XYZ file of C-alpha atoms in Angstrom:
716
model
C 127.681 75.317 138.062
C 125.176 71.988 137.680
C 125.003 72.769 134.082
C 128.754 72.397 133.746
C 130.085 69.400 135.832
C 133.122 70.002 136.909
C 135.471 67.470 138.169
C 139.565 67.242 138.992
C 141.034 64.525 139.171
C 144.410 62.829 140.706
C 146.445 64.345 138.142
C 145.247 67.690 138.311
C 143.397 67.274 135.296
C 139.697 69.514 135.474
C 137.019 68.142 133.081
C 133.931 70.613 132.849
C 131.463 68.326 130.995
C 128.462 70.731 129.470
C 125.322 69.688 130.320
C 122.890 72.523 129.774
C 119.228 72.453 130.415
C 117.273 71.306 127.117
C 118.443 69.058 124.676
C 121.586 70.820 123.367
C 124.275 73.048 124.924
C 123.909 77.007 123.306
C 125.048 80.091 124.309
C 122.406 81.608 126.141
C 122.118 83.362 129.878
C 122.397 79.799 131.611
C 125.358 79.414 129.538
C 127.010 82.899 130.243
C 126.434 82.234 134.286
C 128.042 78.956 133.754
C 130.933 79.724 131.908
C 132.109 82.799 133.850
C 131.935 80.726 137.066
C 133.628 77.705 135.676
C 136.370 80.216 134.466
C 136.662 81.947 137.762
C 137.171 78.098 139.201
C 139.797 77.380 136.966
C 141.850 80.633 137.540
C 141.622 80.159 141.154
C 142.323 76.494 140.783
C 145.415 75.405 142.741
C 147.849 72.221 141.077
C 145.801 72.422 138.215
C 147.830 70.637 135.222
C 145.228 71.070 132.515
C 141.560 71.475 131.377
C 139.226 69.326 128.820
C 135.958 70.480 127.880
C 133.867 67.894 127.125
C 129.769 67.460 126.141
C 126.969 65.302 127.913
C 125.109 65.741 124.718
C 124.983 64.017 121.585
C 126.520 67.479 119.950
C 129.208 69.206 121.332
C 127.800 72.786 121.404
C 124.841 73.950 119.248
C 125.902 77.683 119.292
C 124.127 80.927 119.861
C 120.606 81.170 121.306
C 118.538 82.110 118.090
C 115.760 83.091 119.886
C 117.523 85.909 121.798
C 119.157 87.117 118.723
C 115.784 87.129 116.774
C 114.584 89.065 119.802
C 117.053 91.786 120.335
C 115.759 95.704 119.407
C 117.712 98.221 117.234
C 117.705 100.406 120.775
C 119.595 97.500 122.957
C 122.693 97.964 120.047
C 125.056 98.870 122.963
C 123.581 96.420 125.645
C 124.079 93.874 123.304
C 127.424 94.713 122.093
C 128.689 94.753 125.802
C 127.252 91.259 126.540
C 129.054 89.935 123.219
C 132.272 91.639 125.048
C 131.762 89.746 128.106
C 131.104 86.733 125.546
C 134.695 87.151 124.266
C 136.069 87.974 127.588
C 135.510 84.678 129.213
C 137.054 82.860 126.325
C 139.766 84.805 126.293
C 140.605 84.230 129.614
C 139.548 80.726 128.982
C 142.771 80.515 126.321
C 145.392 82.742 128.853
C 145.151 80.065 131.383
C 148.526 79.083 132.328
C 148.011 75.145 131.390
C 146.972 73.381 128.507
C 142.754 73.538 127.773
C 141.858 70.764 125.059
C 138.405 70.373 123.388
C 136.944 66.535 123.281
C 134.844 67.166 120.248
C 132.029 64.389 120.457
C 129.643 65.573 118.297
C 128.922 68.917 115.889
C 130.394 71.866 117.177
C 129.216 74.957 114.993
C 128.895 78.582 115.570
C 129.455 79.351 119.156
C 130.301 75.756 119.679
C 133.319 76.233 117.145
C 134.585 79.035 118.493
C 134.804 77.617 121.912
C 137.114 74.961 120.284
C 138.943 77.624 118.825
C 139.764 79.073 122.126
C 141.155 75.776 123.538
C 144.974 74.963 122.805
C 144.143 71.600 121.217
C 141.442 70.144 119.779
C 140.653 66.332 119.495
C 137.440 65.097 117.449
C 135.929 61.771 117.139
C 136.036 60.307 113.984
C 132.105 59.889 113.127
C 129.565 61.460 110.662
C 128.039 63.108 113.937
C 131.181 65.737 114.227
C 130.639 68.718 111.937
C 132.861 71.502 112.593
C 132.584 75.102 111.080
C 131.220 78.867 111.253
C 127.740 78.954 109.359
C 126.608 82.362 110.706
C 126.665 84.045 107.454
C 123.697 81.500 106.523
C 121.690 83.712 109.265
C 122.721 87.063 107.945
C 125.197 87.180 111.135
C 128.895 86.678 111.662
C 130.551 84.481 114.231
C 130.750 86.662 117.429
C 132.338 84.786 119.887
C 135.924 85.221 118.224
C 135.483 83.145 115.249
C 136.501 85.412 112.732
C 139.440 86.978 114.394
C 140.865 83.139 115.200
C 140.085 81.589 112.198
C 142.229 84.278 110.024
C 145.414 83.979 112.702
C 144.971 79.920 112.848
C 144.617 79.633 108.895
C 145.330 83.090 107.413
C 143.199 85.495 105.511
C 142.714 83.990 102.480
C 141.973 79.916 103.753
C 140.222 81.491 106.205
C 137.534 83.090 103.973
C 135.825 79.914 102.482
C 134.959 78.831 106.314
C 133.412 82.780 106.952
C 131.990 83.994 103.879
C 130.461 80.411 102.250
C 129.602 79.019 106.056
C 131.876 75.995 105.332
C 131.367 72.750 107.281
C 133.296 70.266 107.616
C 133.536 66.368 108.943
C 136.498 65.468 111.396
C 138.742 63.647 108.864
C 138.436 67.005 106.622
C 138.749 68.961 109.786
C 141.732 67.306 110.719
C 143.634 67.890 107.288
C 142.692 71.615 107.274
C 144.690 72.157 110.352
C 141.149 72.761 112.162
C 141.612 70.495 114.733
C 145.050 68.292 115.760
C 144.056 64.772 116.122
C 141.207 62.391 115.869
C 140.216 59.118 117.854
C 137.963 56.017 116.615
C 135.758 55.605 119.334
C 134.059 57.690 121.951
C 135.637 55.962 124.585
C 138.910 56.910 123.766
C 137.729 60.996 123.318
C 138.445 62.378 126.910
C 141.115 59.730 127.968
C 143.133 61.113 124.640
C 142.482 64.611 125.781
C 143.987 63.924 129.273
C 147.217 61.825 127.777
C 148.027 64.784 125.696
C 147.898 67.202 128.614
C 150.073 65.178 130.242
C 152.381 64.383 127.252
C 152.495 68.536 127.272
C 152.368 69.497 130.770
C 156.081 70.419 130.797
C 155.407 72.631 127.441
C 154.986 76.304 127.871
C 154.193 76.545 124.617
C 151.367 74.019 124.781
C 149.575 76.216 127.285
C 149.846 79.433 124.685
C 147.533 79.687 121.675
C 149.938 80.733 118.440
C 148.910 84.138 117.945
C 149.783 84.774 121.889
C 153.492 83.598 121.373
C 156.401 85.873 120.667
C 157.180 86.396 117.008
C 154.156 84.958 115.868
C 153.278 85.363 111.732
C 149.713 85.617 110.669
C 150.034 82.410 107.958
C 150.491 84.030 104.291
C 150.944 87.297 105.946
C 149.075 90.216 107.496
C 147.074 92.771 105.561
C 150.434 94.592 104.678
C 151.927 92.040 102.920
C 152.396 92.016 99.136
C 150.959 89.107 98.959
C 147.596 89.642 100.278
C 147.310 93.643 99.142
C 145.705 92.369 95.871
C 143.394 89.740 97.775
C 142.262 92.830 99.936
C 142.174 95.213 97.502
C 139.850 93.249 95.133
C 137.620 91.105 97.256
C 135.254 93.988 98.317
C 134.115 94.366 94.697
C 134.360 90.515 94.144
C 131.779 90.297 96.939
C 129.474 92.944 96.023
C 129.073 91.211 92.594
C 127.746 88.430 94.451
C 125.641 89.549 97.046
C 124.518 92.965 94.864
C 124.584 94.409 98.053
C 121.755 92.876 99.441
C 123.123 90.878 102.254
C 125.336 92.538 104.952
C 126.508 89.578 106.835
C 129.086 88.743 103.820
C 130.500 92.119 103.860
C 130.798 92.805 107.721
C 132.706 89.241 107.922
C 135.097 90.671 105.418
C 135.426 93.760 107.328
C 136.173 91.828 110.209
C 138.427 89.230 108.886
C 140.429 91.965 106.907
C 141.054 94.049 110.218
C 142.149 90.842 112.035
C 144.972 90.621 109.106
C 145.692 94.063 110.519
C 145.069 95.232 113.779
C 146.580 93.005 117.137
C 144.493 90.087 118.506
C 142.225 92.082 120.957
C 141.502 95.061 119.096
C 140.752 93.061 116.175
C 138.120 91.181 118.502
C 136.410 94.842 119.035
C 135.735 95.203 115.286
C 134.006 91.551 115.103
C 132.127 92.646 118.052
C 130.871 95.884 116.546
C 129.986 94.469 113.250
C 128.202 91.470 114.969
C 126.112 93.887 117.080
C 125.169 95.846 113.770
C 123.884 92.970 112.079
C 121.887 91.468 115.086
C 120.133 94.821 115.983
C 119.932 97.122 112.885
C 119.546 94.453 109.930
C 116.192 93.374 108.883
C 118.313 90.199 107.044
C 119.433 88.887 109.677
C 115.700 88.561 111.655
C 114.312 87.083 108.128
C 117.146 84.593 107.768
C 117.034 83.332 111.028
C 113.235 83.216 111.253
C 112.993 81.426 108.161
C 116.345 79.117 107.641
C 116.523 78.065 111.197
C 113.060 77.999 113.247
C 110.734 77.847 110.059
C 112.913 75.183 108.212
C 113.267 72.905 111.130
C 109.370 73.457 111.535
C 108.975 71.957 107.768
C 111.098 69.595 108.175
C 110.025 68.495 111.180
C 106.597 67.615 110.088
C 104.702 70.752 111.122
C 102.026 69.921 108.501
C 102.600 66.080 108.577
C 99.364 64.244 110.212
C 101.047 63.280 113.549
C 98.776 60.073 114.298
C 100.138 58.508 111.070
C 102.991 55.713 111.732
C 106.337 56.870 109.988
C 107.116 54.905 106.673
C 109.552 54.708 104.268
C 109.751 53.181 100.563
C 111.177 49.941 99.711
C 110.055 50.262 95.582
C 109.260 52.933 93.655
C 107.877 53.351 90.239
C 108.728 56.118 88.098
C 106.556 56.618 84.849
C 108.317 59.134 81.947
C 112.002 58.989 81.892
C 112.521 62.021 80.824
C 114.223 65.223 82.634
C 112.138 65.200 85.949
C 111.665 61.107 86.115
C 115.462 60.731 85.857
C 116.504 62.932 88.507
C 113.684 61.562 90.643
C 115.151 57.944 89.959
C 118.553 58.893 90.891
C 117.853 61.066 94.257
C 115.744 57.796 95.133
C 118.580 55.443 94.478
C 120.750 57.678 95.828
C 118.840 56.908 99.124
C 118.913 53.257 98.787
C 115.275 53.050 97.401
C 114.862 50.407 94.219
C 113.842 52.528 91.506
C 111.427 51.176 88.554
C 112.105 53.967 85.545
C 109.420 53.331 82.700
C 109.166 54.727 79.523
C 107.267 53.658 76.257
C 110.439 52.300 74.921
C 113.556 50.493 76.252
C 116.057 52.912 74.525
C 113.924 55.861 76.172
C 114.299 53.998 79.788
C 117.747 53.086 79.082
C 118.580 57.110 78.356
C 116.890 58.102 81.543
C 119.135 56.022 83.355
C 122.460 57.179 81.966
C 121.207 60.509 83.641
C 122.182 58.937 87.099
C 125.708 56.971 85.759
C 126.836 60.557 84.558
C 125.944 61.847 87.677
C 127.909 59.557 89.777
C 130.719 59.176 87.175
C 131.070 63.254 88.226
C 131.039 62.072 92.085
C 133.771 59.692 90.955
C 135.652 62.431 89.385
C 135.370 64.272 92.637
C 136.997 61.427 94.633
C 133.128 61.531 96.013
C 132.005 57.974 95.507
C 133.849 54.449 94.565
C 133.123 52.556 91.372
C 132.012 49.890 94.028
C 129.276 52.048 95.619
C 127.963 53.214 91.418
C 127.456 49.717 90.520
C 125.422 49.344 94.005
C 123.452 52.658 93.039
C 122.997 51.645 89.545
C 121.862 47.970 90.373
C 118.887 49.651 92.320
C 117.283 50.985 88.832
C 115.699 48.876 86.577
C 115.065 50.734 83.236
C 112.034 49.162 81.325
C 109.301 49.955 78.514
C 107.471 47.000 80.560
C 104.007 48.022 82.862
C 104.775 44.635 84.754
C 108.136 45.487 86.333
C 106.247 47.929 88.316
C 104.184 45.082 90.692
C 104.456 45.819 93.970
C 105.606 49.763 93.898
C 104.967 51.087 97.130
C 104.476 54.266 95.854
C 104.786 55.363 91.795
C 105.056 58.755 90.599
C 103.866 59.729 87.010
C 106.189 62.137 85.733
C 105.034 63.129 82.018
C 103.644 66.014 80.116
C 101.019 68.298 81.821
C 97.690 66.720 79.848
C 95.056 65.484 81.644
C 93.812 63.071 79.308
C 97.137 61.325 79.328
C 97.734 61.218 83.168
C 94.096 59.779 83.418
C 95.368 57.025 80.974
C 98.403 56.205 82.185
C 97.144 56.178 85.858
C 94.015 53.691 85.033
C 96.441 51.350 82.942
C 99.200 51.249 85.835
C 97.864 51.752 89.210
C 96.883 48.337 89.837
C 100.832 47.395 89.934
C 100.880 49.289 93.349
C 101.652 47.036 96.460
C 98.394 46.558 98.550
C 97.392 50.852 99.589
C 100.247 51.593 97.358
C 100.328 55.618 96.857
C 100.033 57.037 93.482
C 101.898 60.612 93.051
C 101.659 62.931 90.305
C 104.580 65.336 89.465
C 102.085 67.797 87.860
C 103.415 71.373 88.149
C 99.797 73.086 87.707
C 97.039 70.596 87.215
C 94.554 70.224 89.905
C 95.532 67.082 92.120
C 91.442 66.679 92.298
C 90.850 66.626 88.725
C 93.820 64.108 88.459
C 92.675 61.621 91.188
C 89.084 61.325 89.057
C 91.023 58.318 86.770
C 92.481 56.678 90.077
C 89.958 54.086 91.580
C 91.575 55.080 94.889
C 91.726 59.320 94.963
C 92.388 58.801 98.826
C 95.582 57.398 97.839
C 96.148 59.918 95.136
C 98.389 62.966 95.976
C 100.658 65.530 93.878
C 104.390 65.247 94.490
C 106.051 68.347 92.413
C 109.554 68.368 92.105
C 111.911 70.775 90.950
C 114.172 70.814 88.096
C 117.003 69.480 88.315
C 115.912 67.551 90.684
C 119.059 66.418 91.787
C 120.120 69.680 92.837
C 116.589 71.330 93.779
C 116.031 71.180 97.725
C 112.317 71.364 97.938
C 109.488 69.131 96.688
C 105.511 70.507 96.805
C 103.332 68.126 98.027
C 99.870 68.837 97.157
C 96.489 67.174 98.937
C 93.492 66.811 96.649
C 89.976 67.245 97.858
C 90.119 63.371 98.746
C 93.753 62.285 99.875
C 94.022 60.619 102.728
C 95.908 61.822 105.905
C 97.655 58.295 105.700
C 98.622 59.257 102.324
C 99.990 62.439 103.071
C 102.298 60.761 105.785
C 103.719 58.676 103.409
C 104.642 61.353 100.760
C 106.153 63.403 103.456
C 108.301 60.875 104.699
C 109.313 59.395 100.925
C 110.279 63.059 100.606
C 112.470 63.249 103.604
C 113.493 59.701 103.224
C 115.049 61.004 99.750
C 116.638 64.291 101.596
C 114.526 66.864 100.304
C 112.476 69.368 101.714
C 108.591 68.930 101.589
C 106.101 71.667 101.889
C 102.160 70.780 101.812
C 99.377 72.670 100.135
C 96.126 72.287 99.178
C 94.484 72.050 95.852
C 94.512 75.073 93.518
C 95.712 75.663 89.558
C 99.155 76.077 89.616
C 99.289 75.348 93.543
C 101.451 77.834 95.414
C 104.992 77.536 93.388
C 103.942 77.706 89.503
C 101.357 80.225 90.489
C 103.491 82.441 92.638
C 106.295 81.443 90.129
C 104.147 82.751 86.886
C 104.160 86.426 88.533
C 107.602 87.109 88.012
C 107.561 86.031 84.747
C 104.601 88.101 84.275
C 105.601 91.138 85.215
C 108.668 91.021 83.651
C 106.866 90.969 80.546
C 104.618 93.717 81.446
C 107.745 96.026 81.691
C 108.741 94.981 78.377
C 105.324 95.880 76.711
C 105.827 99.121 78.540
C 108.995 99.758 76.947
C 111.651 98.442 79.049
C 114.848 97.142 77.825
C 114.921 93.224 78.064
C 118.392 93.293 79.349
C 116.959 96.180 82.172
C 114.104 94.105 82.864
C 116.638 91.237 83.757
C 118.832 93.328 85.712
C 115.769 94.800 87.823
C 114.825 91.018 88.662
C 118.732 90.293 89.436
C 118.639 93.757 91.622
C 116.237 92.329 93.925
C 118.320 89.446 94.323
C 116.607 87.309 92.656
C 118.721 84.217 90.675
C 118.004 85.026 87.333
C 115.993 87.715 85.376
C 112.794 86.829 84.406
C 113.023 86.982 81.194
C 115.869 84.444 81.231
C 114.296 82.442 83.582
C 111.125 82.045 80.995
C 113.604 81.403 78.228
C 115.359 78.107 80.548
C 111.339 76.920 81.555
C 110.457 77.440 77.788
C 107.829 79.559 75.871
C 107.054 76.530 74.373
C 105.942 74.804 77.734
C 104.027 78.126 79.257
C 102.040 78.192 75.526
C 101.164 74.242 76.324
C 100.102 74.765 79.562
C 98.165 77.969 78.828
C 95.971 75.963 75.949
C 95.708 72.756 78.101
C 94.126 75.066 80.794
C 91.810 77.113 78.183
C 90.885 73.478 76.713
C 89.641 72.160 80.240
C 87.690 75.584 81.267
C 90.066 76.245 83.918
C 91.754 79.420 82.974
C 91.119 82.570 84.703
C 91.694 85.848 83.152
C 94.258 87.229 85.538
C 93.753 91.333 86.872
C 94.766 93.422 84.253
C 94.472 91.233 81.345
C 96.679 88.455 80.520
C 100.019 90.022 79.425
C 101.623 86.278 79.430
C 99.081 84.898 76.613
C 99.863 87.990 74.464
C 103.699 87.492 74.707
C 103.602 83.846 74.281
C 101.436 83.855 71.412
C 103.486 86.522 69.470
C 107.054 84.774 70.806
C 105.969 81.465 70.438
C 103.173 80.969 67.941
C 104.192 83.964 65.542
C 107.544 83.570 65.477
C 108.345 79.894 67.172
C 110.670 81.012 69.792
C 110.021 78.309 72.310
C 112.866 78.899 74.987
C 116.457 78.593 75.062
C 116.270 74.672 74.603
C 114.441 75.159 71.072
C 116.617 77.643 69.473
C 115.964 81.121 71.254
C 113.295 82.675 73.362
C 113.939 86.309 74.518
C 117.528 85.959 73.605
C 119.644 84.104 71.030
C 121.937 81.724 72.911
C 125.730 81.316 71.161
C 127.707 77.878 71.423
C 130.086 79.384 74.285
C 126.624 80.135 76.456
C 126.596 84.029 76.073
C 123.372 85.734 74.921
C 122.199 88.421 73.216
C 118.785 90.009 72.463
C 116.249 88.744 70.382
C 116.180 92.194 68.251
C 112.580 91.840 66.985
C 111.725 91.933 70.539
C 113.559 95.173 70.774
C 112.020 96.892 67.574
C 108.205 95.821 68.775
C 108.539 96.902 72.454
C 111.649 99.057 73.644
C 110.875 102.817 73.922
C 114.024 104.958 74.853
C 111.609 107.605 76.848
C 109.646 104.801 78.656
C 109.327 106.812 81.678
C 109.384 104.316 85.278
C 111.449 104.434 87.994
C 113.938 102.220 88.561
C 112.542 101.399 92.264
C 108.895 101.046 90.824
C 110.600 98.645 88.711
C 112.268 96.431 91.195
C 109.160 96.603 93.495
C 106.675 95.385 91.108
C 108.635 92.444 90.271
C 109.284 91.613 94.110
C 105.533 92.777 94.883
C 103.619 90.662 92.178
C 104.966 87.532 94.105
C 104.657 88.663 97.417
C 100.519 89.713 96.736
C 100.225 86.415 95.151
C 101.841 84.145 98.117
C 99.300 86.506 100.139
C 96.605 85.375 97.962
C 97.672 81.761 98.522
C 97.599 81.768 102.310
C 94.203 83.947 102.522
C 92.287 81.321 99.941
C 94.095 78.338 101.846
C 96.409 77.070 99.391
C 98.958 77.624 101.710
C 98.810 75.918 105.239
C 101.113 77.529 106.757
C 103.695 80.739 107.094
C 106.503 78.278 107.327
C 105.569 76.569 103.859
C 104.967 79.869 102.072
C 108.582 81.630 103.284
C 110.552 77.895 102.678
C 108.869 77.072 99.295
C 109.023 81.004 97.721
C 113.347 80.827 98.657
C 113.705 76.785 97.506
C 111.328 76.174 95.194
C 110.491 80.013 93.231
C 114.176 81.403 94.384
C 112.833 84.402 96.350
C 115.675 86.498 97.495
C 117.561 84.938 100.263
C 117.628 88.563 102.125
C 113.738 88.352 102.395
C 113.514 85.174 104.383
C 110.663 84.164 102.464
C 107.865 86.410 100.544
C 105.548 86.292 103.863
C 108.690 86.777 105.922
C 109.481 89.941 104.242
C 106.210 91.329 105.233
C 107.357 90.983 108.985
C 110.351 93.498 108.565
C 109.350 95.929 105.842
C 106.087 96.285 107.875
C 102.663 95.458 107.096
C 101.401 99.171 107.414
C 104.400 100.446 104.771
C 103.357 97.162 102.849
C 99.704 98.120 102.312
C 100.792 101.673 101.825
C 103.422 100.840 98.619
C 100.772 98.295 97.307
C 98.554 100.813 97.142
C 100.555 103.544 95.228
C 101.580 100.367 92.668
C 97.907 99.855 92.307
C 96.986 103.265 91.553
C 99.957 103.706 88.880
C 99.774 100.026 87.458
C 96.714 98.223 88.229
C 94.361 96.006 90.093
C 97.059 93.095 90.295
C 98.381 95.344 93.392
C 95.948 95.572 95.636
C 96.615 94.566 98.829
C 95.070 91.032 99.850
C 92.988 91.548 102.771
C 95.149 88.938 105.140
C 97.861 91.677 105.206
C 95.648 94.839 105.361
C 94.318 92.722 108.842
C 97.643 92.276 109.879
C 98.718 96.031 109.365
C 95.552 97.319 111.427
C 96.130 94.419 114.201
C 99.889 94.971 114.209
C 100.644 91.371 113.904
C 103.522 89.722 112.501
C 102.826 86.509 109.599
C 104.099 83.527 111.781
């Protein structure tokens, strides 16, 4: 009982203050014992008036023990299911106590934490940014297994519950109050438990206050049950709509929808068993859950927590950043920096170009105002932080300057030499290059130790990842300061070593290249794109090449060849051949240059550019769909392995997070390296050899994965 402090006051109210071992309260073996003992004691308590659940931690309750969920094996499914049923039983006993039970929510209550709250008759939350409530299990390949699906459907109705369940929607205290997830809020922490006790005393004579809505006589689910004509169409159409969204690659949303529908069809306790069965299936039998838990919780925390940040360098903040180039990338970096309160100097070769770059921020801020997410005053403050200029002198005193101009080594050297003198003492110079080696770019700097790559992704305001690239002479202090800046603007930084294309551009290029090869082998362009989407990529390889532009590919390839950096890839250079034909001969530069593989109409629709079909398409190409899908996926996995083997990637976590957040790797894989862990290294090596024999040496399994296959070790 020591981790659940149990105090009964003179009014007969018991306050249970959760203070478990470790930094947070979590559903683990310690919780099982503490909650079981607490419920036993409450059921036996004489003169009980009510119960308040509170937390001694800064969070209310953090949720389930993910280490345990990661370790559970398929053969343990029955035992795991029984454990879930026992967890549900404790919460069911809690909500059936003959007195009111109140959750005093002082901080985040997510997942299992919110399931405890839902088991209470009344929920009071502190009106603070620290408070978030919701059920985000779907983002980890799971569903709420402690009664969350069933209680949310009974509380809100099926239609209103689904966004919280299928999207993992999280809300603050004010929004939770409006949605009916909490009943009231208080403004200070000191008010929280006293208000909970006061509510109990105000309602101690009310039988209804001690009953959950779904346990009251005559209860009806808001919006009707599954037999309601209003819901019939929703229930009929939802699976097909969900399948279209997940492409059948993510089992968790399907299991959630099934449990939610059954919650609207069956009685409360029978629906709980469906939820338990579905949760056990996801946790014990699906690789997607293990992949997503590993990457989106453990490895994301490792990366954001500074796993590759030098530990002995004091943390820093950027007060003033200079951005050279107010085009698509520069304007996005300016917006993200100003939104974080950083003074920004946005410089271009003309005042008109600089002003146009600043106008991008104004447009985004106006959208926030239109959605009720910002005031005019706040907009004015943010815009006031951005100085649009054509004058180098305005860069004076910048802690950090980020160059975001065209991928040309000579141009970048010229700009570096002309403007790095405006940096503050020991200021950092960052290049937003996506392909050019940082060590060579740093040759244009008088202080190469202060030079680093800071590679953003487009559109900058939406993309969460930044790839930090260290050159041969980049100092630990420079790396630490670049890392701190990326965290300051609320983005996720991966750290890699220098290489042509680094990690993300190099690996991303293989997805495009393999799509091109499939076209050249006779596969219809639409089928090529569909195969990419079938493995879980956001868009097909040809479409994404149209978006990034064949014109840019042509310039990058030409620059690399002029600099002597270009290396002929295994099995020939399909991308160069295609780009030279489609852009060099036909001036098809991509979507924003009049069209590429596709022609684009004003309404956003697209059709295949017919000469592409006429030149390459063969109705009897003979390629199997599974081979096509594996080729598109395995090319990128093999390239990621090479980056790890060559030391470009500093950690497995960076590879997984970078591949998903930067490249768009299928979410279900957990990233390109985590994919191998659940696919099986031996099976992966064997499949690579099959593809190598049929399609070429680019599928040869790198030594690093062959070693893992022999040793039985995982990539971790």
